[in-house]
C-alpha positions as a printed Julia matrix, in Angstrom:
122×3 Matrix{Float64}:
  0.44   0.14   -0.21
  2.43   2.45    0.75
  4.89   1.09   -2.4
  1.0    2.42   -4.74
  0.73   5.91   -2.14
  4.25   6.64   -2.92
  3.88   5.96   -7.28
  0.58   7.84   -7.26
  2.83  10.84   -5.42
  5.88  10.8    -7.89
  3.25   9.98  -11.46
  1.57  13.22  -10.33
  4.05  14.83   -9.04
  5.51  14.8   -13.04
  2.16  16.34  -14.05
  3.04  19.25  -13.45
  3.8   21.26  -16.47
  7.29  22.03  -15.06
  8.57  23.76  -18.5
  5.45  25.42  -18.63
  5.49  27.08  -15.9
  9.05  27.68  -15.73
  9.4   29.58  -19.41
  5.79  31.58  -18.55
  7.2   33.21  -15.43
 11.05  33.92  -17.9
  8.25  35.47  -20.65
  5.71  37.03  -18.14
  8.61  39.0   -15.37
 11.61  37.9   -17.32
 13.18  36.18  -13.31
 14.66  32.78  -14.28
 13.17  31.5   -10.26
 11.16  29.16  -12.11
 13.37  27.28  -14.98
 15.54  26.8   -10.58
 11.77  25.74   -9.32
 12.06  23.53  -11.94
 16.08  21.94  -12.01
 14.99  20.93   -7.89
 11.59  20.42   -8.61
 13.01  17.97  -11.24
 15.71  16.58   -9.27
 14.2   15.37   -5.96
 11.54  13.46   -8.29
 14.08  11.11   -9.58
 16.25  11.24   -6.26
 13.0   10.11   -5.01
 12.32   7.77   -7.66
 15.93   6.17   -8.33
 15.31   6.17   -4.64
 12.42   3.92   -4.03
 14.1    1.85   -6.79
 11.1    3.15   -9.46
 13.17   4.46  -11.72
 10.24   3.58  -14.58
  8.41   6.95  -13.16
 11.42   8.37  -14.24
 10.56   7.68  -17.76
  6.76   8.21  -17.53
  6.61  10.54  -15.57
  8.38  13.24  -18.13
  6.46  11.48  -20.7
  3.96  13.02  -18.9
  5.5   16.09  -17.91
  5.97  16.41  -21.55
  2.15  16.38  -22.57
  1.51  18.38  -19.33
  3.79  21.11  -20.83
  3.03  20.74  -23.99
 -0.74  21.55  -22.85
 -0.03  24.07  -21.4
  1.88  26.2   -24.06
 -0.22  24.81  -26.6
 -3.89  26.56  -24.89
 -2.21  29.68  -22.58
  1.22  30.41  -23.88
  1.19  34.64  -25.82
  2.23  36.57  -28.87
  5.56  37.24  -26.54
  6.25  33.8   -26.38
  6.72  33.96  -30.11
  9.81  36.6   -30.07
 10.99  35.89  -26.32
 13.03  32.65  -26.97
 14.43  33.28  -30.15
 16.9   31.98  -31.5
 14.32  29.02  -30.43
 10.16  28.13  -31.15
  8.68  28.03  -28.63
  7.82  24.47  -29.43
 11.61  23.81  -29.95
 12.71  24.82  -26.49
 10.18  23.3   -24.67
 11.71  20.4   -26.63
 14.76  21.42  -24.9
 14.53  22.06  -21.97
 12.64  18.52  -21.6
 15.5   16.83  -22.94
 19.09  18.11  -20.85
 16.19  17.66  -17.59
 15.36  13.76  -18.71
 19.24  13.01  -19.53
 20.28  15.4   -16.39
 17.65  12.58  -14.43
 19.19   9.91  -16.23
 22.09  10.5   -14.45
 20.97  10.75  -11.31
 19.36   8.27  -11.49
 22.19   5.85  -12.31
 24.57   7.42   -9.94
 22.28   6.32   -7.13
 21.7    3.19   -8.51
 25.73   2.48   -8.75
 26.21   4.04   -5.34
 23.26   1.05   -4.27
 25.13  -1.53   -6.38
 28.61  -0.47   -4.67
 27.4   -0.34   -0.75
 25.28  -4.3    -1.53
 28.44  -5.54   -2.07
 30.84  -4.23    0.58
């Protein structure tokens, strides 16, 4: 029961459109604070997923996060987005940031898995 509840919480955490929130805050107010929140949020979710041996949630969660970000961007982006993120288009930047986030999360998960395996050998 406890593992199922943790998995549900992790999936719900990944459903937050972190990339959209960061880009919207940047375009609206010109602040980069939400990029920090995005990095901390993704790092924490991937850390908990890897630590609880639910690494498949990282993949599913990033897909859900990408989909939710695309949906929010589709419905809530403003005209300012089209010229604010030059040289990228908004959709290109969403993909770029998502790929970077996935790479960082995979590195975190592999590092934790490696430490766990080293701890078992001792």
